[in-house]
mmCIF file of C-alpha atoms and ligand atoms in Angstrom:
data_model
loop_
_atom_site.group_PDB
_atom_site.id
_atom_site.type_symbol
_atom_site.label_atom_id
_atom_site.label_comp_id
_atom_site.label_asym_id
_atom_site.label_seq_id
_atom_site.Cartn_x
_atom_site.Cartn_y
_atom_site.Cartn_z
ATOM 1 C CA MET A 1 -76.710 8.559 18.007
ATOM 2 C CA ALA A 2 -73.948 6.461 16.456
ATOM 3 C CA GLN A 3 -71.522 4.348 18.443
ATOM 4 C CA ILE A 4 -68.183 6.164 18.554
ATOM 5 C CA ILE A 5 -65.348 3.948 17.344
ATOM 6 C CA ASP A 6 -62.674 4.925 19.852
ATOM 7 C CA GLY A 7 -59.407 4.741 17.921
ATOM 8 C CA LYS A 8 -57.368 5.562 21.015
ATOM 9 C CA SER A 9 -58.514 2.557 23.025
ATOM 10 C CA LEU A 10 -58.399 0.220 19.997
ATOM 11 C CA ALA A 11 -54.838 1.434 19.352
ATOM 12 C CA ALA A 12 -53.919 0.789 22.990
ATOM 13 C CA VAL A 13 -54.828 -2.893 22.520
ATOM 14 C CA VAL A 14 -52.614 -3.148 19.400
ATOM 15 C CA ARG A 15 -49.745 -1.309 21.139
ATOM 16 C CA ALA A 16 -49.947 -3.593 24.186
ATOM 17 C CA ARG A 17 -49.617 -6.641 21.914
ATOM 18 C CA VAL A 18 -46.618 -5.062 20.175
ATOM 19 C CA ALA A 19 -45.005 -4.248 23.544
ATOM 20 C CA THR A 20 -45.331 -7.904 24.583
ATOM 21 C CA GLU A 21 -43.721 -9.054 21.323
ATOM 22 C CA VAL A 22 -40.845 -6.566 21.738
ATOM 23 C CA ARG A 23 -40.281 -7.814 25.320
ATOM 24 C CA GLN A 24 -40.126 -11.402 24.029
ATOM 25 C CA ILE A 25 -37.596 -10.391 21.344
ATOM 26 C CA LYS A 26 -35.469 -8.617 23.956
ATOM 27 C CA ALA A 27 -35.644 -11.606 26.278
ATOM 28 C CA GLN A 28 -34.052 -13.616 23.457
ATOM 29 C CA GLY A 29 -31.273 -11.030 23.121
ATOM 30 C CA GLY A 30 -32.722 -9.152 20.129
ATOM 31 C CA THR A 31 -33.172 -5.418 19.553
ATOM 32 C CA VAL A 32 -35.869 -3.849 17.394
ATOM 33 C CA ARG A 33 -34.592 -0.693 15.724
ATOM 34 C CA PHE A 34 -36.421 1.751 13.489
ATOM 35 C CA ALA A 35 -35.159 4.695 11.408
ATOM 36 C CA ALA A 36 -37.325 7.596 10.226
ATOM 37 C CA VAL A 37 -36.184 10.048 7.556
ATOM 38 C CA LEU A 38 -37.497 13.611 7.608
ATOM 39 C CA VAL A 39 -36.718 16.043 4.798
ATOM 40 C CA GLY A 40 -37.320 19.733 5.482
ATOM 41 C CA GLU A 41 -38.980 21.512 8.404
ATOM 42 C CA ASP A 42 -42.707 21.070 7.747
ATOM 43 C CA PRO A 43 -44.274 21.582 11.226
ATOM 44 C CA ALA A 44 -47.000 18.929 10.746
ATOM 45 C CA SER A 45 -44.417 16.352 9.627
ATOM 46 C CA GLN A 46 -42.237 17.219 12.638
ATOM 47 C CA ILE A 47 -45.213 16.526 14.939
ATOM 48 C CA TYR A 48 -46.005 13.224 13.178
ATOM 49 C CA VAL A 49 -42.381 12.095 13.494
ATOM 50 C CA ARG A 50 -42.249 13.078 17.180
ATOM 51 C CA ASN A 51 -45.462 11.076 17.796
ATOM 52 C CA LYS A 52 -43.907 8.078 16.072
ATOM 53 C CA GLN A 53 -40.773 8.428 18.195
ATOM 54 C CA ARG A 54 -42.796 8.542 21.422
ATOM 55 C CA ALA A 55 -44.889 5.551 20.332
ATOM 56 C CA CYS A 56 -41.746 3.517 19.538
ATOM 57 C CA GLU A 57 -40.081 4.356 22.826
ATOM 58 C CA LYS A 58 -43.194 3.403 24.810
ATOM 59 C CA VAL A 59 -43.171 -0.146 23.406
ATOM 60 C CA GLY A 60 -39.376 -0.588 23.615
ATOM 61 C CA ILE A 61 -38.500 -0.047 19.937
ATOM 62 C CA GLU A 62 -35.252 1.892 19.434
ATOM 63 C CA PHE A 63 -35.889 4.968 17.314
ATOM 64 C CA GLU A 64 -33.465 7.037 15.283
ATOM 65 C CA LEU A 65 -34.286 10.159 13.310
ATOM 66 C CA HIS A 66 -32.329 11.176 10.214
ATOM 67 C CA THR A 67 -33.009 14.714 8.999
ATOM 68 C CA LEU A 68 -32.071 16.377 5.737
ATOM 69 C CA PRO A 69 -32.570 20.069 4.918
ATOM 70 C CA ALA A 70 -35.337 21.100 2.510
ATOM 71 C CA ASN A 71 -32.645 22.185 0.034
ATOM 72 C CA CYS A 72 -30.770 18.865 0.049
ATOM 73 C CA ARG A 73 -29.967 17.127 -3.224
ATOM 74 C CA TYR A 74 -31.997 14.180 -4.543
ATOM 75 C CA GLU A 75 -28.778 12.122 -4.330
ATOM 76 C CA ASP A 76 -28.377 12.955 -0.607
ATOM 77 C CA LEU A 77 -31.808 11.481 0.057
ATOM 78 C CA THR A 78 -31.307 8.360 -2.061
ATOM 79 C CA ALA A 79 -27.863 7.739 -0.499
ATOM 80 C CA LEU A 80 -29.353 7.957 3.011
ATOM 81 C CA ILE A 81 -32.256 5.629 2.184
ATOM 82 C CA CYS A 82 -29.850 3.102 0.612
ATOM 83 C CA ARG A 83 -27.531 3.247 3.636
ATOM 84 C CA LEU A 84 -30.386 2.669 6.104
ATOM 85 C CA SER A 85 -31.818 -0.111 3.939
ATOM 86 C CA ALA A 86 -28.459 -1.892 3.899
ATOM 87 C CA ASP A 87 -27.784 -1.453 7.639
ATOM 88 C CA LYS A 88 -28.367 -4.878 9.212
ATOM 89 C CA THR A 89 -28.957 -3.349 12.671
ATOM 90 C CA ILE A 90 -32.014 -1.439 11.427
ATOM 91 C CA ASN A 91 -35.267 -3.372 11.051
ATOM 92 C CA GLY A 92 -37.611 -0.700 9.725
ATOM 93 C CA VAL A 93 -37.176 2.380 7.523
ATOM 94 C CA LEU A 94 -39.767 5.074 6.917
ATOM 95 C CA LEU A 95 -39.623 8.180 4.757
ATOM 96 C CA GLN A 96 -41.936 10.796 6.269
ATOM 97 C CA LEU A 97 -44.269 12.177 3.602
ATOM 98 C CA PRO A 98 -44.663 14.611 2.005
ATOM 99 C CA VAL A 99 -41.098 15.130 0.788
ATOM 100 C CA PRO A 100 -40.507 18.674 -0.583
ATOM 101 C CA PRO A 101 -41.168 18.531 -4.358
ATOM 102 C CA ALA A 102 -37.951 20.516 -4.943
ATOM 103 C CA VAL A 103 -36.031 17.444 -3.698
ATOM 104 C CA VAL A 104 -37.923 14.546 -5.300
ATOM 105 C CA GLY A 105 -39.844 16.113 -8.205
ATOM 106 C CA ASP A 106 -41.860 13.284 -9.763
ATOM 107 C CA ARG A 107 -39.417 10.632 -8.541
ATOM 108 C CA LEU A 108 -41.024 9.848 -5.149
ATOM 109 C CA THR A 109 -41.890 6.319 -6.281
ATOM 110 C CA GLU A 110 -38.239 5.724 -7.205
ATOM 111 C CA VAL A 111 -37.106 6.899 -3.770
ATOM 112 C CA LEU A 112 -39.670 4.772 -1.922
ATOM 113 C CA ASN A 113 -38.614 1.741 -3.940
ATOM 114 C CA LEU A 114 -35.061 2.088 -2.596
ATOM 115 C CA ILE A 115 -36.374 0.975 0.802
ATOM 116 C CA ASP A 116 -35.772 -2.743 1.294
ATOM 117 C CA PRO A 117 -39.327 -4.236 1.054
ATOM 118 C CA GLN A 118 -38.549 -6.265 4.212
ATOM 119 C CA LYS A 119 -38.010 -2.957 6.087
ATOM 120 C CA ASP A 120 -40.762 -0.967 4.385
ATOM 121 C CA VAL A 121 -42.966 -0.372 7.455
ATOM 122 C CA ASP A 122 -45.230 2.029 5.514
ATOM 123 C CA GLY A 123 -45.902 -0.755 2.990
ATOM 124 C CA LEU A 124 -45.537 1.695 0.091
ATOM 125 C CA THR A 125 -42.868 0.037 -2.058
ATOM 126 C CA MET A 126 -44.001 -1.529 -5.325
ATOM 127 C CA ALA A 127 -43.064 -4.929 -3.908
ATOM 128 C CA ASN A 128 -45.409 -4.614 -0.919
ATOM 129 C CA LEU A 129 -48.222 -2.935 -2.855
ATOM 130 C CA GLY A 130 -47.864 -5.719 -5.441
ATOM 131 C CA LYS A 131 -48.273 -8.338 -2.720
ATOM 132 C CA LEU A 132 -51.436 -6.555 -1.593
ATOM 133 C CA VAL A 133 -52.772 -6.773 -5.160
ATOM 134 C CA ASP A 134 -51.866 -10.460 -5.064
ATOM 135 C CA GLY A 135 -53.863 -11.125 -1.892
ATOM 136 C CA GLY A 136 -51.560 -9.692 0.748
ATOM 137 C CA HIS A 137 -48.608 -11.312 2.518
ATOM 138 C CA GLY A 138 -46.257 -8.316 2.526
ATOM 139 C CA LEU A 139 -46.099 -5.348 4.877
ATOM 140 C CA ILE A 140 -49.486 -3.654 4.491
ATOM 141 C CA PRO A 141 -49.831 0.168 4.654
ATOM 142 C CA CYS A 142 -50.529 1.232 8.256
ATOM 143 C CA THR A 143 -53.557 3.463 7.636
ATOM 144 C CA ALA A 144 -55.280 0.752 5.596
ATOM 145 C CA GLN A 145 -54.718 -1.718 8.453
ATOM 146 C CA GLY A 146 -56.053 0.839 10.952
ATOM 147 C CA ILE A 147 -59.179 1.367 8.838
ATOM 148 C CA LEU A 148 -59.803 -2.387 8.581
ATOM 149 C CA TYR A 149 -59.317 -2.797 12.351
ATOM 150 C CA ALA A 150 -61.730 0.080 13.096
ATOM 151 C CA ILE A 151 -64.392 -1.393 10.803
ATOM 152 C CA GLN A 152 -63.969 -4.903 12.210
ATOM 153 C CA SER A 153 -64.366 -3.579 15.759
ATOM 154 C CA VAL A 154 -68.041 -3.019 14.915
ATOM 155 C CA CYS A 155 -68.517 -5.340 11.907
ATOM 156 C CA PRO A 156 -66.203 -8.367 12.109
ATOM 157 C CA ASP A 157 -67.310 -9.989 8.837
ATOM 158 C CA LEU A 158 -67.032 -7.807 5.726
ATOM 159 C CA THR A 159 -68.247 -10.502 3.333
ATOM 160 C CA GLY A 160 -70.527 -8.939 0.743
ATOM 161 C CA LYS A 161 -70.621 -5.542 2.494
ATOM 162 C CA LYS A 162 -70.902 -2.629 0.102
ATOM 163 C CA ILE A 163 -68.061 -0.220 0.889
ATOM 164 C CA VAL A 164 -67.466 3.125 -0.775
ATOM 165 C CA MET A 165 -63.874 4.363 -0.515
ATOM 166 C CA VAL A 166 -63.713 8.115 -1.202
ATOM 167 C CA GLY A 167 -60.122 8.929 -2.212
ATOM 168 C CA ARG A 168 -57.702 6.987 -4.402
ATOM 169 C CA SER A 169 -54.257 8.081 -3.167
ATOM 170 C CA ARG A 170 -51.313 5.710 -3.193
ATOM 171 C CA ILE A 171 -51.001 6.099 0.601
ATOM 172 C CA VAL A 172 -54.606 5.637 1.723
ATOM 173 C CA GLY A 173 -57.381 5.126 -0.841
ATOM 174 C CA ARG A 174 -55.854 2.556 -3.177
ATOM 175 C CA PRO A 175 -54.266 0.226 -0.598
ATOM 176 C CA THR A 176 -57.387 0.418 1.588
ATOM 177 C CA SER A 177 -59.651 -0.538 -1.305
ATOM 178 C CA LEU A 178 -57.408 -3.543 -2.024
ATOM 179 C CA LEU A 179 -57.266 -4.650 1.616
ATOM 180 C CA LEU A 180 -61.044 -4.406 1.999
ATOM 181 C CA THR A 181 -61.524 -6.286 -1.288
ATOM 182 C CA ASN A 182 -59.198 -8.987 0.044
ATOM 183 C CA HIS A 183 -61.645 -9.271 2.969
ATOM 184 C CA ASP A 184 -64.500 -10.019 0.550
ATOM 185 C CA ALA A 185 -66.182 -6.612 0.651
ATOM 186 C CA THR A 186 -67.580 -5.132 -2.562
ATOM 187 C CA VAL A 187 -65.604 -1.920 -2.887
ATOM 188 C CA THR A 188 -66.325 1.133 -5.045
ATOM 189 C CA VAL A 189 -63.537 3.719 -5.268
ATOM 190 C CA CYS A 190 -64.615 7.358 -5.717
ATOM 191 C CA HIS A 191 -62.440 10.430 -6.322
ATOM 192 C CA SER A 192 -62.559 14.054 -7.431
ATOM 193 C CA ARG A 193 -63.770 13.084 -10.921
ATOM 194 C CA THR A 194 -66.587 10.852 -9.673
ATOM 195 C CA ARG A 195 -70.031 11.941 -10.853
ATOM 196 C CA ASN A 196 -72.798 12.028 -8.232
ATOM 197 C CA LEU A 197 -70.650 11.087 -5.255
ATOM 198 C CA ALA A 198 -73.720 11.171 -2.979
ATOM 199 C CA GLU A 199 -75.462 8.513 -5.080
ATOM 200 C CA HIS A 200 -72.553 6.151 -4.389
ATOM 201 C CA THR A 201 -72.141 6.940 -0.692
ATOM 202 C CA ARG A 202 -75.905 6.708 -0.012
ATOM 203 C CA SER A 203 -75.968 3.104 -1.202
ATOM 204 C CA ALA A 204 -73.022 2.002 0.966
ATOM 205 C CA ASP A 205 -73.080 -0.082 4.154
ATOM 206 C CA ILE A 206 -69.687 1.412 5.020
ATOM 207 C CA VAL A 207 -68.166 4.701 3.814
ATOM 208 C CA VAL A 208 -64.430 5.423 4.210
ATOM 209 C CA VAL A 209 -63.451 9.026 3.459
ATOM 210 C CA ALA A 210 -59.828 10.076 2.841
ATOM 211 C CA THR A 211 -59.807 13.268 0.778
ATOM 212 C CA GLY A 212 -58.432 16.133 2.866
ATOM 213 C CA CYS A 213 -61.678 18.099 2.255
ATOM 214 C CA PRO A 214 -63.212 19.246 5.545
ATOM 215 C CA HIS A 215 -66.841 18.143 5.998
ATOM 216 C CA LEU A 216 -67.084 16.633 2.493
ATOM 217 C CA LEU A 217 -69.411 13.849 3.657
ATOM 218 C CA THR A 218 -72.680 15.362 4.862
ATOM 219 C CA ALA A 219 -75.750 13.765 6.460
ATOM 220 C CA ASP A 220 -77.751 13.645 3.202
ATOM 221 C CA MET A 221 -74.990 11.502 1.648
ATOM 222 C CA VAL A 222 -75.284 8.678 4.164
ATOM 223 C CA LYS A 223 -77.641 5.695 4.476
ATOM 224 C CA LYS A 224 -79.264 5.159 7.878
ATOM 225 C CA ASP A 225 -77.145 2.898 10.123
ATOM 226 C CA ALA A 226 -74.107 3.018 7.818
ATOM 227 C CA ILE A 227 -70.618 2.733 9.335
ATOM 228 C CA ILE A 228 -68.527 5.854 8.702
ATOM 229 C CA ILE A 229 -64.728 5.911 8.792
ATOM 230 C CA ASP A 230 -63.192 9.393 8.667
ATOM 231 C CA VAL A 231 -59.502 9.362 7.736
ATOM 232 C CA GLY A 232 -59.131 13.091 7.004
ATOM 233 C CA ILE A 233 -57.028 15.377 9.169
ATOM 234 C CA ASN A 234 -57.700 19.037 8.372
ATOM 235 C CA ARG A 235 -56.686 22.128 10.302
ATOM 236 C CA LEU A 236 -59.340 24.890 9.984
ATOM 237 C CA PRO A 237 -58.283 28.570 9.933
ATOM 238 C CA ASP A 238 -59.399 28.847 13.608
ATOM 239 C CA GLY A 239 -56.937 26.072 14.493
ATOM 240 C CA LYS A 240 -59.591 23.363 15.051
ATOM 241 C CA LEU A 241 -58.755 19.860 13.819
ATOM 242 C CA VAL A 242 -61.562 18.248 11.774
ATOM 243 C CA GLY A 243 -61.994 15.269 9.494
ATOM 244 C CA ASP A 244 -63.644 14.882 6.083
ATOM 245 C CA VAL A 245 -67.042 14.095 7.636
ATOM 246 C CA ASP A 246 -69.640 16.461 9.098
ATOM 247 C CA PHE A 247 -69.410 14.539 12.377
ATOM 248 C CA ASP A 248 -72.183 16.304 14.330
ATOM 249 C CA ARG A 249 -74.896 15.587 11.747
ATOM 250 C CA VAL A 250 -73.651 12.307 10.265
ATOM 251 C CA SER A 251 -73.308 10.752 13.726
ATOM 252 C CA LYS A 252 -77.095 11.142 14.150
ATOM 253 C CA ILE A 253 -77.706 8.829 11.164
ATOM 254 C CA ALA A 254 -74.792 6.374 11.198
ATOM 255 C CA SER A 255 -74.639 3.245 13.367
ATOM 256 C CA ALA A 256 -70.934 3.768 14.108
ATOM 257 C CA ILE A 257 -68.417 6.509 13.318
ATOM 258 C CA THR A 258 -64.760 7.360 13.943
ATOM 259 C CA PRO A 259 -64.003 10.782 15.491
ATOM 260 C CA VAL A 260 -61.254 13.209 14.436
ATOM 261 C CA PRO A 261 -58.998 13.424 16.330
ATOM 262 C CA GLY A 262 -58.917 10.075 18.149
ATOM 263 C CA GLY A 263 -60.025 7.791 15.314
ATOM 264 C CA ILE A 264 -57.823 6.467 12.513
ATOM 265 C CA GLY A 265 -54.796 8.615 13.501
ATOM 266 C CA PRO A 266 -53.811 6.618 16.632
ATOM 267 C CA LEU A 267 -54.535 3.340 14.816
ATOM 268 C CA THR A 268 -52.173 4.295 11.988
ATOM 269 C CA VAL A 269 -49.323 4.771 14.472
ATOM 270 C CA ALA A 270 -50.183 1.522 16.286
ATOM 271 C CA PHE A 271 -50.073 -0.445 13.019
ATOM 272 C CA MET A 272 -46.765 1.188 12.125
ATOM 273 C CA LEU A 273 -45.388 -0.328 15.367
ATOM 274 C CA LYS A 274 -46.934 -3.670 14.434
ATOM 275 C CA ASN A 275 -45.257 -3.472 11.002
ATOM 276 C CA ILE A 276 -41.857 -2.719 12.589
ATOM 277 C CA VAL A 277 -42.080 -5.888 14.673
ATOM 278 C CA ALA A 278 -43.400 -7.837 11.657
ATOM 279 C CA ALA A 279 -40.377 -6.546 9.690
ATOM 280 C CA TYR A 280 -38.017 -7.688 12.482
ATOM 281 C CA CYS A 281 -39.610 -11.151 12.461
ATOM 282 C CA ARG A 282 -39.329 -11.434 8.653
ATOM 283 C CA GLN A 283 -35.629 -10.524 8.860
ATOM 284 C CA HIS A 284 -35.109 -13.172 11.553
ATOM 285 C CA GLY A 285 -36.906 -15.950 9.731
ATOM 286 C CA GLY A 286 -40.237 -15.460 11.547
HETATM 287 P P1 NDP B 1 -54.331 12.956 -1.311
HETATM 288 O O1 NDP B 1 -54.472 14.427 -1.493
HETATM 289 O O2 NDP B 1 -53.137 12.256 -1.802
HETATM 290 O O3 NDP B 1 -55.603 12.254 -1.981
HETATM 291 C C1 NDP B 1 -56.889 12.765 -1.801
HETATM 292 C C2 NDP B 1 -57.861 11.927 -2.583
HETATM 293 O O4 NDP B 1 -59.161 12.479 -2.384
HETATM 294 C C3 NDP B 1 -57.610 11.946 -4.097
HETATM 295 O O5 NDP B 1 -57.804 10.655 -4.621
HETATM 296 C C4 NDP B 1 -58.665 12.922 -4.633
HETATM 297 O O6 NDP B 1 -59.126 12.616 -5.928
HETATM 298 C C5 NDP B 1 -59.792 12.713 -3.640
HETATM 299 N N1 NDP B 1 -60.641 13.902 -3.552
HETATM 300 C C6 NDP B 1 -60.258 15.177 -3.358
HETATM 301 N N2 NDP B 1 -61.331 15.994 -3.347
HETATM 302 C C7 NDP B 1 -62.413 15.216 -3.558
HETATM 303 C C8 NDP B 1 -63.806 15.469 -3.682
HETATM 304 N N3 NDP B 1 -64.315 16.713 -3.581
HETATM 305 N N4 NDP B 1 -64.623 14.431 -3.902
HETATM 306 C C9 NDP B 1 -64.140 13.174 -4.011
HETATM 307 N N5 NDP B 1 -62.831 12.861 -3.894
HETATM 308 C C10 NDP B 1 -61.978 13.881 -3.680
HETATM 309 O O7 NDP B 1 -54.552 12.722 0.250
HETATM 310 P P2 NDP B 1 -54.202 11.442 1.189
HETATM 311 O O8 NDP B 1 -54.901 10.235 0.685
HETATM 312 O O9 NDP B 1 -52.760 11.386 1.450
HETATM 313 O O10 NDP B 1 -54.894 11.922 2.553
HETATM 314 C C11 NDP B 1 -56.280 12.165 2.617
HETATM 315 C C12 NDP B 1 -56.613 12.712 4.000
HETATM 316 O O11 NDP B 1 -56.293 11.743 4.970
HETATM 317 C C13 NDP B 1 -55.808 13.978 4.391
HETATM 318 O O12 NDP B 1 -56.622 14.792 5.191
HETATM 319 C C14 NDP B 1 -54.670 13.425 5.218
HETATM 320 O O13 NDP B 1 -54.179 14.359 6.147
HETATM 321 C C15 NDP B 1 -55.375 12.280 5.916
HETATM 322 N N6 NDP B 1 -54.488 11.207 6.352
HETATM 323 C C16 NDP B 1 -54.734 10.700 7.591
HETATM 324 C C17 NDP B 1 -54.001 9.658 8.066
HETATM 325 C C18 NDP B 1 -54.315 9.137 9.410
HETATM 326 O O14 NDP B 1 -53.522 8.419 9.979
HETATM 327 N N7 NDP B 1 -55.494 9.432 9.963
HETATM 328 C C19 NDP B 1 -52.916 9.053 7.288
HETATM 329 C C20 NDP B 1 -52.775 9.598 5.966
HETATM 330 C C21 NDP B 1 -53.550 10.642 5.523
HETATM 331 P P3 NDP B 1 -58.163 12.666 -7.229
HETATM 332 O O15 NDP B 1 -57.349 11.417 -7.157
HETATM 333 O O16 NDP B 1 -59.113 12.669 -8.362
HETATM 334 O O17 NDP B 1 -57.340 13.911 -7.097
#
């Protein structure tokens, strides 16, 4: 049976470090302030934003939520993002995704790029993604950082490890593949057009799956003693929350595996907090 990589307790360690840093900033008279923007009333997004609010408040980060209706104009959203980006009292800005297509159409990248890169706690602006391509000294996407932290909790040195990243989204797959490459792993990126996915995953020391397809990775697709990172969050028709990995069977073959829930999810939030404090420090010459 595989070792369970407990994202909740790993995240608690990261959050405790952030809380200490926020206390030190406050002791010097500073305030760390974060603004989230939510467009529309998607229930899952509302839960994610509430979780982020709670997480901020627990570590002493001031949180403010800005909501826009699902039928707002593109210009309303861009004006809000520009205002928050320019506000010197706000250290971090995040646009909760997905944004209703009726509002942004194919211009999501343009909207994200309006966030000041120094405040871009999701690390999704071109400036920060570009720095990741360049070797990484910007704000790095939170889920990618959470994935790296989870892997390093069981395998500290990634040098030469063969990693298969299933999924190539701008939010998860692509930045994660870059971050892992920057840590000297040999990374193969697979996606919906990949031929013989199982052939790739079976040869990997570490498999990271972020597709949104419940139970995509099955036991026959995994090498014995591989490390399995399940990023997927899928709600089944019966209400059960599952990942992209057939956990019950794959955990019998893998050496270590993240559960869903309680794996990458809590780590993503913890690294968002870490990015908010990193953003504060960048804005104050740190
Ligand atoms: P996207 O839908 O943007 O991307 C999914 C990726 O998976 C695409 O690259 C797609 O390929 C690929 N894919 C889809 N089906 C298959 C398949 N059958 N075989 C191989 N590849 C496939 O999703 P996200 O990256 O935003 O999210 C992925 C999952 O991770 C979701 O369940 C989401 O909820 C979860 N998530 C979890 C987070 C956390 O904190 N734990 C944070 C963010 C996301 P193609 O490019 O060819 O279409």
